[in-house]
């Protein structure tokens, strides 16, 4: 009996619309693992090469060429220049079935590397008018090398794949340079999912947990990161006669205090945490002048899309009503950053046995973090799952390890084959257990 036939019978006999994967390793999984082991030396070499030659967002020319040449050599349909420097490859399986998307981000950061490695970055460039070092301080070099490895593994099984895989190599996750667009949002605007819409999208990020572990969480895993700016308009007067004007410093101070109750008194924190921060407060020039206006700037972090909208409304409402109570006015501007990165709860539950098969006893639930990720845009269009991949060497305290974005950030290469296996297992299991 062909493997395809086995799959069809199993799918047909499933009580629900799809089967749940099991922990059990089947011949197809053994085949993935053998292919992942065979490509590992090259994955390590790609990662070192990319690490040594990091490129900032929208400038990933060398990295994109490396990726595009690899995908082309594997016989994929390849698109380059997507959202400036992005590369998208589609691997059409030999059997009909769903399309699954896998995503890696390619950009580095304006950080001067301080890690003592033979392949440490010595690259320098100009960023927003400053001369800076460039480093893969967020570990995206690992993501690119892993996804190139997955491409090789799955291309080797193409004839047997019951579905297709979209490989997304994305520029500018850390944000485009000033005055430019970029990243996931631009790839989608350019029609990434317009003709080939994936049934699911998977991605991962290296992080400071022990190598060998995979972290997951259903629902909001990374925050929406929005910034706000307020201009409180009073009426300037002499500091000795405050009744002659409207004091924007006192009004703005009351707004600062009022904002504190949005999270502590008004938000349902059993649903998700949230943060409202005032980061800047500017007004006045000297002791005896009550100024005309005060400018404040801050950030809002939320982990639930509905709470995000709700907190924004409460920030406006609080500021406007406090200002009105003082005879002042306020202009509130909220600039939307990346949305909440939401792991589809049902897709996450489906994936847990896959994670446990790939990393027995080391697939761990993790709390959410208040950093932001533009993987969120893909997961708004189709069910998504974003995972954490541990990179702290065994025996070291993850809490003491240099965090992502540190000039000392260091990824243990033992994480690479786990990254390749987890994405390949997820893609193949999705196609075999959730296809029609
Ligand atoms: Zn980062
Ligand atoms: Zn990152």
Coordinates of C-alpha atoms in Angstrom, one line a residue, residues 198-351:
X198 CA -1.7 29.3 2.7
X199 CA -3.9 27.3 5.0
X200 CA -1.5 28.0 7.9
X201 CA 1.7 29.8 8.6
X202 CA 4.5 28.8 10.9
X203 CA 7.6 30.7 12.1
X204 CA 10.1 30.6 15.0
X205 CA 12.5 32.9 16.8
X206 CA 15.7 32.0 18.7
X207 CA 15.6 33.1 22.3
X208 CA 17.3 32.8 25.6
X209 CA 16.0 29.5 26.7
X210 CA 18.1 26.3 26.9
X211 CA 19.2 24.8 23.6
X212 CA 17.0 21.8 22.8
X213 CA 13.8 23.4 24.1
X214 CA 10.9 24.7 22.0
X215 CA 8.6 27.3 23.6
X216 CA 5.0 27.8 22.7
X217 CA 1.8 29.5 23.9
X218 CA -1.7 29.6 22.5
X219 CA -3.3 33.1 21.9
X220 CA -1.3 36.3 22.2
X221 CA 2.4 35.5 22.4
X222 CA 4.0 38.9 21.5
X223 CA 2.5 42.3 22.1
X224 CA 1.0 45.0 19.9
X225 CA 3.4 47.9 20.2
X226 CA 1.7 51.2 19.7
X227 CA 3.1 54.7 20.5
X228 CA 1.0 57.7 21.5
X229 CA 1.6 61.5 21.6
X230 CA -0.4 64.1 23.4
X231 CA -0.3 67.8 23.2
X232 CA -2.2 69.4 26.1
X233 CA -3.3 73.0 25.2
X234 CA -3.8 75.4 28.1
X235 CA -3.5 79.2 28.1
X236 CA -0.2 80.8 29.0
X237 CA -0.1 83.2 31.9
X238 CA 2.1 84.6 34.7
X239 CA 3.2 82.0 37.3
X240 CA 2.0 84.4 40.1
X241 CA -1.6 84.6 38.7
X242 CA -2.6 81.1 37.6
X243 CA -6.3 82.0 37.5
X244 CA -5.5 84.2 34.5
X245 CA -4.8 81.2 32.3
X246 CA -5.2 77.4 32.0
X247 CA -2.3 75.4 33.4
X248 CA -1.3 72.6 31.0
X249 CA 1.3 71.3 33.4
X250 CA -1.2 70.5 36.1
X251 CA -3.7 69.2 33.5
X252 CA -1.0 66.9 31.9
X253 CA 0.0 65.7 35.4
X254 CA -3.6 64.7 36.1
X255 CA -3.7 62.9 32.8
X256 CA -0.5 61.0 33.7
X257 CA -2.2 59.9 37.0
X258 CA -5.5 59.1 35.2
X259 CA -3.7 56.9 32.7
X260 CA -2.4 54.7 35.5
X261 CA -5.9 53.4 36.2
X262 CA -6.5 52.1 32.7
X263 CA -4.5 49.0 33.4
X264 CA -4.8 48.8 37.2
X265 CA -8.6 49.5 37.5
X266 CA -10.3 49.3 34.1
X267 CA -8.7 46.4 32.1
X268 CA -9.6 42.7 32.7
X269 CA -6.1 41.5 33.5
X270 CA -7.3 37.9 33.8
X271 CA -7.6 38.0 30.0
X272 CA -4.1 39.4 29.3
X273 CA -1.7 41.9 30.7
X274 CA -1.2 45.4 29.3
X275 CA 1.1 48.3 29.8
X276 CA 0.6 52.0 29.4
X277 CA 3.8 54.0 29.8
X278 CA 4.5 57.8 29.8
X279 CA 8.1 58.1 28.4
X280 CA 8.4 61.8 27.9
X281 CA 6.9 64.9 29.4
X282 CA 7.9 68.3 28.1
X283 CA 6.6 71.8 28.9
X284 CA 7.6 75.2 30.1
X285 CA 10.7 77.4 30.0
X286 CA 11.1 79.2 33.4
X287 CA 9.9 79.4 36.9
X288 CA 7.3 82.2 36.6
X289 CA 5.6 81.4 33.4
X290 CA 2.7 78.9 33.1
X291 CA 3.2 77.6 29.6
X292 CA 0.7 77.3 26.8
X293 CA 1.2 73.6 26.2
X294 CA 2.8 70.3 27.3
X295 CA 3.8 67.5 25.0
X296 CA 3.8 63.9 26.3
X297 CA 4.9 60.7 24.5
X298 CA 4.5 57.1 25.5
X299 CA 3.9 53.5 24.5
X300 CA 1.0 51.0 24.9
X301 CA 1.6 47.2 24.9
X302 CA -1.3 44.8 24.7
X303 CA -1.5 41.0 24.1
X304 CA -5.2 40.8 23.1
X305 CA -6.6 42.5 19.9
X306 CA -9.8 43.5 21.7
X307 CA -8.0 44.9 24.7
X308 CA -5.7 46.8 22.3
X309 CA -8.7 48.7 20.9
X310 CA -10.3 49.1 24.3
X311 CA -7.1 50.5 25.9
X312 CA -6.7 53.0 23.0
X313 CA -10.2 54.2 23.5
X314 CA -9.6 54.6 27.3
X315 CA -6.4 56.5 26.7
X316 CA -8.2 59.0 24.5
X317 CA -11.3 59.2 26.8
X318 CA -9.2 59.7 30.0
X319 CA -7.0 62.4 28.4
X320 CA -9.9 64.3 26.8
X321 CA -12.2 64.3 29.8
X322 CA -9.4 65.3 32.3
X323 CA -8.4 68.1 29.9
X324 CA -12.1 69.3 29.6
X325 CA -12.5 69.3 33.4
X326 CA -9.6 71.8 33.6
X327 CA -10.8 74.0 30.7
X328 CA -7.9 72.7 28.6
X329 CA -7.9 70.7 25.3
X330 CA -5.7 67.8 24.2
X331 CA -4.8 66.3 20.9
X332 CA -4.2 62.6 21.2
X333 CA -2.4 60.7 18.4
X334 CA -1.9 56.9 18.6
X335 CA 0.4 55.4 16.0
X336 CA -0.2 51.8 15.4
X337 CA 2.9 49.5 15.5
X338 CA 2.9 45.8 14.9
X339 CA -0.3 44.1 16.0
X340 CA -0.5 41.4 18.6
X341 CA 1.1 38.1 17.5
X342 CA -1.7 35.6 18.0
X343 CA -1.1 31.9 17.9
X344 CA -4.3 30.3 16.7
X345 CA -5.5 28.3 19.7
X346 CA -6.8 25.3 17.7
X347 CA -3.6 25.2 15.5
X348 CA -1.4 25.4 18.6
X349 CA -3.3 22.5 20.3
X350 CA -2.9 20.5 17.1
X351 CA 0.8 21.2 17.0

